[in-house]
Coordinates of C-alpha atoms in Angstrom, one line a residue:
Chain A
X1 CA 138.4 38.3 47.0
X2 CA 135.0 36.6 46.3
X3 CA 135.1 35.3 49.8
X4 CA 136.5 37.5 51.6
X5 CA 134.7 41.1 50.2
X6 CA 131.5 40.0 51.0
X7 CA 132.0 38.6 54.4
X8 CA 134.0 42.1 55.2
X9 CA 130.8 43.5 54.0
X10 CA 128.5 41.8 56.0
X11 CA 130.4 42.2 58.8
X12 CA 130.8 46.1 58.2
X13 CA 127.6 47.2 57.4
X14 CA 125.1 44.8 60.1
X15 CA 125.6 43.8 63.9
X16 CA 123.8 40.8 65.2
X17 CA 124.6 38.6 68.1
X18 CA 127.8 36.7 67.7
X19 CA 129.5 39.0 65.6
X20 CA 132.9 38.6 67.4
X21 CA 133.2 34.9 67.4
X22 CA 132.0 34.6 63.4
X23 CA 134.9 37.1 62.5
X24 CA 137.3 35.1 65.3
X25 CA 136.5 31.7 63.5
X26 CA 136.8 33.2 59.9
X27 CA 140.7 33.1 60.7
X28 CA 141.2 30.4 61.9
X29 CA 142.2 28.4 58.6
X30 CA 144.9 31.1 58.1
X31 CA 146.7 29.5 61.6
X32 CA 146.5 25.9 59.9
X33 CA 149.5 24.8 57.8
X34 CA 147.7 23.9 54.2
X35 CA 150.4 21.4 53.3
X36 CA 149.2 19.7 56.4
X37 CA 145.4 19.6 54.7
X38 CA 146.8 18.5 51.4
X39 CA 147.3 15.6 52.7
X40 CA 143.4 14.7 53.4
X41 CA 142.1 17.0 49.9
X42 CA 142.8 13.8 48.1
X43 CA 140.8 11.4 49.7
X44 CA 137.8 14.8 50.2
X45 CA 138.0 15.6 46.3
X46 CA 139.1 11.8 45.2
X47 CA 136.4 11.0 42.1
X48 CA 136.2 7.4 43.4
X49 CA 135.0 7.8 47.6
X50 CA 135.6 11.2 48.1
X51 CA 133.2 12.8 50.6
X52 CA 131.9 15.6 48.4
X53 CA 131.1 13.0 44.9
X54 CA 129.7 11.1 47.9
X55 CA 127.4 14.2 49.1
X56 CA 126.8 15.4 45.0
X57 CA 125.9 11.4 44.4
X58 CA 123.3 11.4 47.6
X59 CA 121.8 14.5 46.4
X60 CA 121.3 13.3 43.0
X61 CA 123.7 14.7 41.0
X62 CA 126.8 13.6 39.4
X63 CA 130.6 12.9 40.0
X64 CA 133.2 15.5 39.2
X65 CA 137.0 15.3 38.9
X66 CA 137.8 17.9 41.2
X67 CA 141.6 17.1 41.3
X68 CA 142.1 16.7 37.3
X69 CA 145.9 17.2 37.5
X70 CA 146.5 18.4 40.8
X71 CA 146.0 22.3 40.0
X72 CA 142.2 22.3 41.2
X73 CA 143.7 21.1 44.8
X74 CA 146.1 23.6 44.9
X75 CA 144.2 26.6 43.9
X76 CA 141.3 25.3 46.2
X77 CA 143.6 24.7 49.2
X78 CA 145.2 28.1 49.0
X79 CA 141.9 30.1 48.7
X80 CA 140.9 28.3 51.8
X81 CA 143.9 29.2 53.2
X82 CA 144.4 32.7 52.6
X83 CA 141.0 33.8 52.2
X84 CA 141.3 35.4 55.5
X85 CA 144.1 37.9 54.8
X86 CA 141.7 39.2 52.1
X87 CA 138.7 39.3 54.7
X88 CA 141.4 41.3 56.8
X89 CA 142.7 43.7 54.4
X90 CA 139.0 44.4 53.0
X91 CA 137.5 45.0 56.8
X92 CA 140.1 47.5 57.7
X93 CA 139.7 49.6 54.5
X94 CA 135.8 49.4 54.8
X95 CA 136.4 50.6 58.5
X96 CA 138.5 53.6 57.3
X97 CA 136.1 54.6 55.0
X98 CA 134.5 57.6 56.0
X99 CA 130.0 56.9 56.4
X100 CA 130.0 60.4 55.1
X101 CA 130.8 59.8 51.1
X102 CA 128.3 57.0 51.3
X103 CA 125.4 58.9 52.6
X104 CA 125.9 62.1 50.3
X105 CA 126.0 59.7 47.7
X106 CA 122.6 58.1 49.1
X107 CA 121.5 61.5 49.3
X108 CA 122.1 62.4 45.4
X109 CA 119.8 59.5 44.4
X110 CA 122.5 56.7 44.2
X111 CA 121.0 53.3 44.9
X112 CA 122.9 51.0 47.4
X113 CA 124.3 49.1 44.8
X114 CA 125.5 52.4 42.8
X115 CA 127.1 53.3 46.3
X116 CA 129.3 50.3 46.6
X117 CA 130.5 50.2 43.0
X118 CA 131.5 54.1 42.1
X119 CA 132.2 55.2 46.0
X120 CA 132.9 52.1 48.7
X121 CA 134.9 49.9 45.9
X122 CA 137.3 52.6 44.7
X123 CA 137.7 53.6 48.3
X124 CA 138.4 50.5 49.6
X125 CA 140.5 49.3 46.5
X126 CA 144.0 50.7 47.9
X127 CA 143.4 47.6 50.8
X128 CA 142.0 45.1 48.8
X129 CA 145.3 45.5 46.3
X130 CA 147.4 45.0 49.6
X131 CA 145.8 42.2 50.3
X132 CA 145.4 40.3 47.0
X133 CA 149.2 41.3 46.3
X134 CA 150.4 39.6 49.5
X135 CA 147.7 36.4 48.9
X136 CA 149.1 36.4 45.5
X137 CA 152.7 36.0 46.1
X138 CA 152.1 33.8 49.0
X139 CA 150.4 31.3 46.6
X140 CA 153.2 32.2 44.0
X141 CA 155.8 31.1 46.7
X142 CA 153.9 28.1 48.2
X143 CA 156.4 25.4 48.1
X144 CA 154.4 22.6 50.5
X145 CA 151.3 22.2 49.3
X146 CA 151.9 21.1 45.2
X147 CA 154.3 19.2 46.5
X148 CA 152.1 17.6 48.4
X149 CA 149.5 17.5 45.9
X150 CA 152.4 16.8 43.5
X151 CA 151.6 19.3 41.1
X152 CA 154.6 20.8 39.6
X153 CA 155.0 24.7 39.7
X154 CA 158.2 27.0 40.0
X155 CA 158.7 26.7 44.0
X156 CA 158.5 22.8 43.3
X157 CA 160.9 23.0 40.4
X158 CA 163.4 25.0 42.2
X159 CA 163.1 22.2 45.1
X160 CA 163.7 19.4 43.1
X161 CA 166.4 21.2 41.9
X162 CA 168.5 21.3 44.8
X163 CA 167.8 18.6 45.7
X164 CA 168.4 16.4 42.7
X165 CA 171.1 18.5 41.3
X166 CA 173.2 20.3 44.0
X167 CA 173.4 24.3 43.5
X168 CA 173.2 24.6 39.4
X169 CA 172.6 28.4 38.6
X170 CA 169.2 27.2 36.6
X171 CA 167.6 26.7 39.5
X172 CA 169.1 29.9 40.7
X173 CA 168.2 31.6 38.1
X174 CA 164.6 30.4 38.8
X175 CA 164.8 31.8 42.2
X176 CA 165.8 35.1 40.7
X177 CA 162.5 34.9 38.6
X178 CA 160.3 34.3 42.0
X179 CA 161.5 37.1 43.7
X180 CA 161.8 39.3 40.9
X181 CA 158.2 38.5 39.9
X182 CA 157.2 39.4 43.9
X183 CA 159.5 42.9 43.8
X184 CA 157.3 44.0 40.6
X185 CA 154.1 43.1 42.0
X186 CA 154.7 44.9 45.5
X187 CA 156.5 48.0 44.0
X188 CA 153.1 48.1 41.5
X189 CA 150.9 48.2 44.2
X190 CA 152.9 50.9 46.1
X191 CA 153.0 52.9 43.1
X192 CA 149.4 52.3 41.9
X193 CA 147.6 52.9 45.0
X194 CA 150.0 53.9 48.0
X195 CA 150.0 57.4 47.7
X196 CA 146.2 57.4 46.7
X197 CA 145.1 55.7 50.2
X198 CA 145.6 58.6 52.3
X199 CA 143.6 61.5 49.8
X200 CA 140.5 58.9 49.5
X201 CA 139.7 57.6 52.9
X202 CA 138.0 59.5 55.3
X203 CA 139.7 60.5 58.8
X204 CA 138.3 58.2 61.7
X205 CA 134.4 58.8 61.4
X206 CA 132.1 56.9 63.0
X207 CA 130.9 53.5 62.2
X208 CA 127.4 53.3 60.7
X209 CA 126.1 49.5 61.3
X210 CA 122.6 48.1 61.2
X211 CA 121.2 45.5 63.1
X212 CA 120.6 42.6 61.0
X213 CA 116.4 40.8 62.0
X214 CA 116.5 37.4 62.9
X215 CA 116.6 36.1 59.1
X216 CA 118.8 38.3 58.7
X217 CA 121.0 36.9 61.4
X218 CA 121.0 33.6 59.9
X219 CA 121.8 34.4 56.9
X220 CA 124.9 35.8 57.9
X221 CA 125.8 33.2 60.5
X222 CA 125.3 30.7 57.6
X223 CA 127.4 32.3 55.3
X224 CA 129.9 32.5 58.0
X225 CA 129.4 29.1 59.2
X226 CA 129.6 28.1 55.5
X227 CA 133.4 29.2 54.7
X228 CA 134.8 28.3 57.7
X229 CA 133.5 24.4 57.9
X230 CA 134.5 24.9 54.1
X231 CA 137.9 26.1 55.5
X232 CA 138.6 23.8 58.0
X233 CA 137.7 20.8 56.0
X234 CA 141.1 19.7 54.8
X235 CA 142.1 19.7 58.5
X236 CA 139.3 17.7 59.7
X237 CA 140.1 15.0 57.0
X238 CA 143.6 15.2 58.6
X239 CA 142.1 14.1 61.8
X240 CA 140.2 11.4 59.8
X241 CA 143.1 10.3 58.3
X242 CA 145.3 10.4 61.4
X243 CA 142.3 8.2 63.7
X244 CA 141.5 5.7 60.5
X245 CA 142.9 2.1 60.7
X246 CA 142.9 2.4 56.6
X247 CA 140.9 5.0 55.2
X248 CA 140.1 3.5 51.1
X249 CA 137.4 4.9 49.1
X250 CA 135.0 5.1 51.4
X251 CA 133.6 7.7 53.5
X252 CA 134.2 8.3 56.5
X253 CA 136.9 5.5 57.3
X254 CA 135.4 1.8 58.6
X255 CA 137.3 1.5 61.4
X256 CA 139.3 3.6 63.6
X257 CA 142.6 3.5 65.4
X258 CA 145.7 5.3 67.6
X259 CA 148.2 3.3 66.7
X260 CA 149.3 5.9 63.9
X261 CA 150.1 7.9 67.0
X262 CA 151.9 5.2 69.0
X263 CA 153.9 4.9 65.8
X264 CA 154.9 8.2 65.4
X265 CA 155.7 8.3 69.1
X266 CA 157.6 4.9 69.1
X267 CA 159.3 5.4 65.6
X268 CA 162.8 6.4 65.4
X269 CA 162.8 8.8 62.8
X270 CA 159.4 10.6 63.0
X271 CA 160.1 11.2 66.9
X272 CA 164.0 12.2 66.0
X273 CA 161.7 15.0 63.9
X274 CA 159.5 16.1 66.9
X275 CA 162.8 16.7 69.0
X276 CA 164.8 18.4 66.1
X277 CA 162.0 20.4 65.3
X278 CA 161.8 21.1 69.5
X279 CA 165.1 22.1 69.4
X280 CA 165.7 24.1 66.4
X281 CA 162.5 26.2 67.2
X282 CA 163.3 26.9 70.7
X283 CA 166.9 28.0 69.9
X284 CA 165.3 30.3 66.9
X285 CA 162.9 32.2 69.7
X286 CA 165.9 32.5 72.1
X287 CA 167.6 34.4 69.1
X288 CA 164.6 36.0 68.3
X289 CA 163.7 37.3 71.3
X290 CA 167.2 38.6 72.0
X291 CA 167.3 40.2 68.5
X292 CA 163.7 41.3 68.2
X293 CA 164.1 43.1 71.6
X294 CA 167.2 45.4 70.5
X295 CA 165.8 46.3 67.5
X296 CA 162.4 47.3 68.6
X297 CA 164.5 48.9 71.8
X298 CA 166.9 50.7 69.2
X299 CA 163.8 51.9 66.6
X300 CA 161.3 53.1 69.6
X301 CA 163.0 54.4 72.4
X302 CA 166.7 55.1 71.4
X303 CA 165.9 56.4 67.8
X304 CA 169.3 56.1 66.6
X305 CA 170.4 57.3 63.0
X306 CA 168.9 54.8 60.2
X307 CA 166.3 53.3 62.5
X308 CA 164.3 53.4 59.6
X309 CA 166.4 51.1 57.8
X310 CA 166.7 49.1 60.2
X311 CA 163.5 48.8 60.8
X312 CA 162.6 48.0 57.2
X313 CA 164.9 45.3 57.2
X314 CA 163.7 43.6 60.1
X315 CA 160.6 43.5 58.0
X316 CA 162.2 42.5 54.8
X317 CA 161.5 38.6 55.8
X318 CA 157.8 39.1 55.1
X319 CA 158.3 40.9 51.9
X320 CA 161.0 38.0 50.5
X321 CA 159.6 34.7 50.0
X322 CA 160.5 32.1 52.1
X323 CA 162.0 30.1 49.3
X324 CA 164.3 32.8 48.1
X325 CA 166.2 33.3 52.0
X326 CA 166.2 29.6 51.8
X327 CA 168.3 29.5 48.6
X328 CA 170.4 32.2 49.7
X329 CA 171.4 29.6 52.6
X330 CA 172.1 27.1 49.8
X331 CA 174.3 29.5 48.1
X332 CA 176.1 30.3 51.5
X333 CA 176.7 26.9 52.5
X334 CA 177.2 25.5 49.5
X335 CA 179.5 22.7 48.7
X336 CA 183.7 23.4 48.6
X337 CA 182.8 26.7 50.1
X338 CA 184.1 27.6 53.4
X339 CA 180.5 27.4 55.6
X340 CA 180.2 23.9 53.6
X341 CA 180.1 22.5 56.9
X342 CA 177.0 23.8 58.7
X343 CA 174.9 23.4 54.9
X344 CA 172.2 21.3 54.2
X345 CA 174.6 17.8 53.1
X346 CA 176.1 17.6 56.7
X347 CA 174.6 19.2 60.0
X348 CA 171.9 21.8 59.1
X349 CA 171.2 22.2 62.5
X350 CA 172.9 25.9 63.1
X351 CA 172.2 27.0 59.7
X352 CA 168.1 26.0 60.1
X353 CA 168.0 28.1 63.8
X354 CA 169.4 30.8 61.7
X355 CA 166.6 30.6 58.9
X356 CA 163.8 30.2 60.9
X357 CA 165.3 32.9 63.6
X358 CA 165.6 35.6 60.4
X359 CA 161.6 33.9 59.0
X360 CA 159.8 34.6 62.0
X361 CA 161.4 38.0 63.2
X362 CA 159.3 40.4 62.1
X363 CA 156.6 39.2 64.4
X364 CA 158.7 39.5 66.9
X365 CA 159.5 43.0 66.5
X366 CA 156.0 44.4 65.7
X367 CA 154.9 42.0 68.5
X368 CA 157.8 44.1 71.1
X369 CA 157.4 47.3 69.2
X370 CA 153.5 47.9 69.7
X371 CA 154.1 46.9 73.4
X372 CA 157.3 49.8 73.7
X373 CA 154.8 52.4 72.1
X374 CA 152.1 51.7 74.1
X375 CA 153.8 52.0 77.7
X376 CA 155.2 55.8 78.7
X377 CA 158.4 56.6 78.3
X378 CA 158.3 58.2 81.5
X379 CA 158.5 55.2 83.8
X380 CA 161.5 54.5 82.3
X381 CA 162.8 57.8 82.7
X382 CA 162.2 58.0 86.7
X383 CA 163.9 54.6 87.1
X384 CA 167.2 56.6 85.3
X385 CA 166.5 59.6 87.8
X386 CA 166.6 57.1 90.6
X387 CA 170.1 55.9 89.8
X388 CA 169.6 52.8 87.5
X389 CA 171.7 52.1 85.1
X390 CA 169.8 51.7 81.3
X391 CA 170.4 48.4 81.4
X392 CA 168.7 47.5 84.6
X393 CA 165.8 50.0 84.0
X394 CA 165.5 47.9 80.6
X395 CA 165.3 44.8 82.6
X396 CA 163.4 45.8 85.2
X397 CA 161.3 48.2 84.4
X398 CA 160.3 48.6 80.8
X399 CA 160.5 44.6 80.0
X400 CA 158.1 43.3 82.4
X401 CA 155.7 45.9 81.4
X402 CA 156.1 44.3 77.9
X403 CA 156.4 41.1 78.7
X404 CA 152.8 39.7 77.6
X405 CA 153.7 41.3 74.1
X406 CA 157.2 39.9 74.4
X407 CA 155.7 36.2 75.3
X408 CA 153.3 36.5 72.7
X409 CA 156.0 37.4 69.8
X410 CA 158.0 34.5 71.2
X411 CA 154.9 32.0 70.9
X412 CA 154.2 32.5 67.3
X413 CA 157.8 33.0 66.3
X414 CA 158.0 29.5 68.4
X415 CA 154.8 27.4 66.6
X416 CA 155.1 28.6 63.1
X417 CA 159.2 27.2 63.2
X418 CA 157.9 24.2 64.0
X419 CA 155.7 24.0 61.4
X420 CA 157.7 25.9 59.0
X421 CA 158.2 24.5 55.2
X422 CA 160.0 26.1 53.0
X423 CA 163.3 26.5 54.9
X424 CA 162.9 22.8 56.1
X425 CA 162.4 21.4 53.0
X426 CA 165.1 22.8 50.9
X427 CA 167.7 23.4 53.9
X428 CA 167.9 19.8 55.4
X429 CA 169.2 17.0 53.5
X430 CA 169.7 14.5 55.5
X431 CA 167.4 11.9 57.6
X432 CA 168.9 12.3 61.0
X433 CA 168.2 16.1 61.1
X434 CA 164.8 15.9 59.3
X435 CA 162.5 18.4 61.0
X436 CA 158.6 17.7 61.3
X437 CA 157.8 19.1 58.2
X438 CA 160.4 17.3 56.1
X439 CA 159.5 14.3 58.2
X440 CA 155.4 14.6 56.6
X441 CA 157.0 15.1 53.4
X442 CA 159.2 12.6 53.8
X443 CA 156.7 9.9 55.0
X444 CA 154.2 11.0 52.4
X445 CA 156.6 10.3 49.3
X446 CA 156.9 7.0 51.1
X447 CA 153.4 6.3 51.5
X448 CA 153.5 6.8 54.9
X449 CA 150.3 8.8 54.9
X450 CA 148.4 8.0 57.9
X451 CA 151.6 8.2 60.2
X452 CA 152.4 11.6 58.3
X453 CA 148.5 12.6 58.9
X454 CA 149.3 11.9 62.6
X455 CA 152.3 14.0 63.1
X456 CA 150.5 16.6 60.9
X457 CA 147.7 16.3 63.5
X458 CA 149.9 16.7 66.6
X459 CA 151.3 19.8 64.8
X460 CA 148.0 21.5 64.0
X461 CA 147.4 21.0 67.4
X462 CA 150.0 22.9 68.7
X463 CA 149.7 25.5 66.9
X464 CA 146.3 25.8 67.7
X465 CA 147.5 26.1 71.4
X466 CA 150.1 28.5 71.1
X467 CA 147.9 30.5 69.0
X468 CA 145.1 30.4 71.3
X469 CA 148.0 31.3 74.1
X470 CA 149.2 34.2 72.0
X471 CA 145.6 35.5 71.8
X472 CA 144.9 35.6 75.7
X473 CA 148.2 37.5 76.0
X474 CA 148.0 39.9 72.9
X475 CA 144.6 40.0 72.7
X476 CA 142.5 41.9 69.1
X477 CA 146.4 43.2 68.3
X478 CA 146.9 39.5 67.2
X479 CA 145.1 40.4 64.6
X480 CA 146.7 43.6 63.6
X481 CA 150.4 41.1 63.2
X482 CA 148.9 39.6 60.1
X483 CA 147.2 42.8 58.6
X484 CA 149.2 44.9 55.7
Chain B
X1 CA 172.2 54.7 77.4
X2 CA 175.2 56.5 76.0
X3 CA 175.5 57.4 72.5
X4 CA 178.8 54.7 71.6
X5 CA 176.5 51.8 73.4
X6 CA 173.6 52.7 71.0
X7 CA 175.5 52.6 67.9
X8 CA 177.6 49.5 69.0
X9 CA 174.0 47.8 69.5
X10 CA 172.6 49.0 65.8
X11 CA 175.8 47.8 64.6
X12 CA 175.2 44.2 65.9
X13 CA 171.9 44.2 65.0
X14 CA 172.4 45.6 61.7
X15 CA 175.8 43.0 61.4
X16 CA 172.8 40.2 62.3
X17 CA 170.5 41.2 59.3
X18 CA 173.3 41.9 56.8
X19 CA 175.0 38.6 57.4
X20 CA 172.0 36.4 57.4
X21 CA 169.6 37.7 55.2
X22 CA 171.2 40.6 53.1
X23 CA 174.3 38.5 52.1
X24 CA 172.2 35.4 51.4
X25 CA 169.6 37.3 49.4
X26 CA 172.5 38.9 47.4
X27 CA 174.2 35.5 47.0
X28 CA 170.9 33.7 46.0
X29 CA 170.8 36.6 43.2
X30 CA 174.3 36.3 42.0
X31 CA 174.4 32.6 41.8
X32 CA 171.6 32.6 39.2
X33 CA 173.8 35.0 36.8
X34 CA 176.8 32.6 37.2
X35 CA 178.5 30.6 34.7
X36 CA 182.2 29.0 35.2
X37 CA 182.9 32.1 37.3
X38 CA 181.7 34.1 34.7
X39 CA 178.6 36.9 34.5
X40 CA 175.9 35.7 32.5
X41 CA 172.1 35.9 31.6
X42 CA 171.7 32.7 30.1
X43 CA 170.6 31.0 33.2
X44 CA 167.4 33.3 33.0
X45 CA 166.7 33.1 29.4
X46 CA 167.0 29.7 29.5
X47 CA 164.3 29.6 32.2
X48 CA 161.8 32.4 30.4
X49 CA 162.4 29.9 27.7
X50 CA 161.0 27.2 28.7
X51 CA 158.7 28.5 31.6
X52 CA 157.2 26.6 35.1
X53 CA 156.2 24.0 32.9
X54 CA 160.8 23.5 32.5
X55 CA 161.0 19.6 32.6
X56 CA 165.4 19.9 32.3
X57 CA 166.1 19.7 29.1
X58 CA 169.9 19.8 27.8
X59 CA 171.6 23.3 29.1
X60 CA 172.2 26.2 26.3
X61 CA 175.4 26.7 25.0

């Protein structure tokens, strides 16, 4: 909230030139997988060679021990992270807010600072709760990057748990404790401030920006500027990491090198992960799609009975945390029960297309559903008065006027499987069905970290390009996918 | 599209979210309240007792 308030702030209450791309680069630590970044934060925070003791030494000032146990890592990496699902949340409450309370409050005497704190805050506290509860849980839930760090927290108890000791209902029971903790914490919020959203905000007024003077565009730009190379930091040392022959305690690395690529390319079980990971995200997006398409179909234009229910839980996925639907597939396929064979001890493969499939289908379905409530019913309706059967005006009529939307939910269902951690982690077991992420993991416990810094890379990379793709086709509703 | 074709479509759809994330939620749930076949709570006390921090120490009972 401390750095993503004020940048919602700035970006609310001044224009100056470049105010698109600022907020576009704000978000783009959010598309980059912070287990992935874990892997450089020790050699950036190390005591002894990090870059930043190295930068604090140069300017005169002292070493620190960022790391200490690990918990300074974790808690850094995830605010840079999810910082931008705070600057989210707070922009679209401070857009909803209606000018008018502010300027009768100016009016009355109030100075700017009075404003913000006894009208803008309480106005705008209904979005920052939805925003801190869902940054909250994600951390709560992170599995990828303390295990990374090695820090040891629930999500990395629970995983050690299955995987050192089967299905014991301790580690159950733990899982019970995660999602109970994230039921509470979401039902507060609905309860605290749901209902008091709609009374306090004002009803689409128009926006009241100043134009910020050429200091005052700096400023700004360098605050921006700031938290994002902050942001992005991790990833870069990724890169560094990835490109270094050996990186020690120096900074940056002596000499540089591909041949962590060539061996993650040439290397039988790193490029067995790329395909796996290939193939299990590609089936999940043909099931997705397929899935994502009725449902949105069934809750927009056919309004059947309990389309509300259904809708809700096509969106339970982003409520549960990934961990929890993970352990569920443990307890499915667990061992002497009847599904024993499709678990995590002998071929994961159908039961990791379903988890990722069920992970990444509610941006399917808002992805198809926005595109099915923005295009007229009509059309549809003509091609039925001409003779076609529903089916064929489905096909040919209402999905290729939804197609960019329907492309779009199928490119980031597609990128984040194959960078998805929790279900990978916990749901295969065994080398020959490793996906990427387990692969990193994998090569990390190992020692491995250069080669798992180069498949990290290649990953970042494509998500970067599907993202980028899914931005050209969706366009400013990307943004809207990830907002509460 | 007729109303038997709609409802055979929610039910599929519905059948798809039940089975693989309902029933696995539930099962995730049930698993941690389980002892010998039995219904317990022991699991989660034990757990509240000895928080995140829970480095396996010998089961209760």
């Amino acid at each position: 909230m401390l750095l993503g308030l004020p940048l919602a702030l700035l970006n609310r209450y001044f224009t100056y030139p470049g105010k698109n791309l600022a907020s576009a680069l704000l978000l783009v630590p959010m598309i980059l997988p912070p287990f992935v970044g874990a892997l450089a934060i020790k050699h950036l925070l190390a005591a002894e060679g990090g870059a930043v003791n190295q930068l604090l030494q140069a300017i005169g000032l002292g070493r620190v021990n960022w790391l200490g146990s690990g918990f300074a890592g974790v808690v850094i990496l995830e605010v840079l992270h999810l910082y931008p699902i705070m600057y989210l949340n707070a922009s679209a409450a401070l857009a909803n807010v209606d000018p008018a309370m502010t300027e009768a409050a100016r009016n009355l005497g109030a100075s700017r600072w009075q404003t913000f704190w006894r009208v803008t805050l309480p106005l705008i506290r209904p979005g920052l709760f939805a925003g801190g509860t869902i940054v909250f849980i994600w951390s709560f839930t992170e599995l990828g990057t303390p295990l990374i760090v090695n820090y040891d927290v629930l999500p990395v108890k629970i995983f050690r748990g299955f995987r050192e000791l089967g299905n014991p209902p301790e580690v159950f029971s733990m899982v019970f404790v995660m999602l109970l903790a994230s039921v509470i914490l979401y039902a507060l919020g609905r309860v605290l401030f749901g209902r008091a959203a709609g009374a306090m905000l004002g009803r689409g007024a128009a926006a009241t920006a100043r134009r910020a003077g050429p200091l005052g565009t700096a400023g700004i730009w360098a605050a921006f500027g700031l938290v994002t190379l902050l942001a992005v930091m991790p990833h870069l040392g990724v890169l560094l990491k990835a490109f270094a022959r050996q990186w020690g305690t120096t900074f940056p690395p002596q000499a540089y090198t591909l041949s962590h690529f060539k061996e993650v390319f040439t290397g039988q079980s790193t490029w067995n992960s790329i395909v796996n990971s290939f193939q299990y995200a590609s089936l999940a997006t043909v099931i997705d799609v397929v899935v994502g398409l009725a449902i949105a179909y069934l809750v927009v234009r056919l309004r059947v009975r309990g389309r509300g229910l259904l809708d809700a839980l096509a969106m339970l996925p982003l409520a549960v945390p990934g961990l929890v639907i993970a352990s569920g597939y443990m307890a499915l396929t667990r061992r002497g029960g009847p599904l024993e064979a499709i678990g995590p001890w002998q071929d994961p493969t159908i039961i990791l297309v379903i988890a990722y499939s069920v992970r990444r289908l509610p941006y399917v379905v808002r992805s198809i559903s926005a595109g099915l409530q923005q295009t007229p019913e009509t059309l549809e309706e003509a091609a039925r008065n001409l003779g076609a059967s529903p089916l064929r005006s489905l096909l040919r009529i209402t999905v290729p006027l939804i197609l960019a939307n329907v492309l779009a939910g199928a490119v980031l269902a597609f990128s984040f499987a194959m960078l998805e951690v929790s279900d990978s982690l916990i749901l295969a077991q065994t080398p020959q069905f490793y996906p990427i992420t387990k692969e990193i993991y994998g090569l990390v416990d190992l020692g491995g970290s250069e080669r798992a810094a180069a498949l990290g890379s290649l990953g970042m990379l494509l998500l970067t390009a599907t993202l980028i793709l899914a931005n050209l086709l969706l366009g400013k509703r990307l943004g809207a996918m990830f907002r509460v | 599209m007729r109303n038997w074709r709609r409802y055979i479509l929610a039910g599929l759809c519905f059948g798809f979210l039940f089975c693989f994330l309902v029933v696995p939620i539930g099962l995730a749930i049930r698993e941690g309240f389980l002892d010998e076949g039995q219904l317990t709570h022991k699991w989660l006390l034990h757990v509240f007792q000895y928080g995140p921090r829970w480095r396996r120490p010998p089961p209760p009972g």
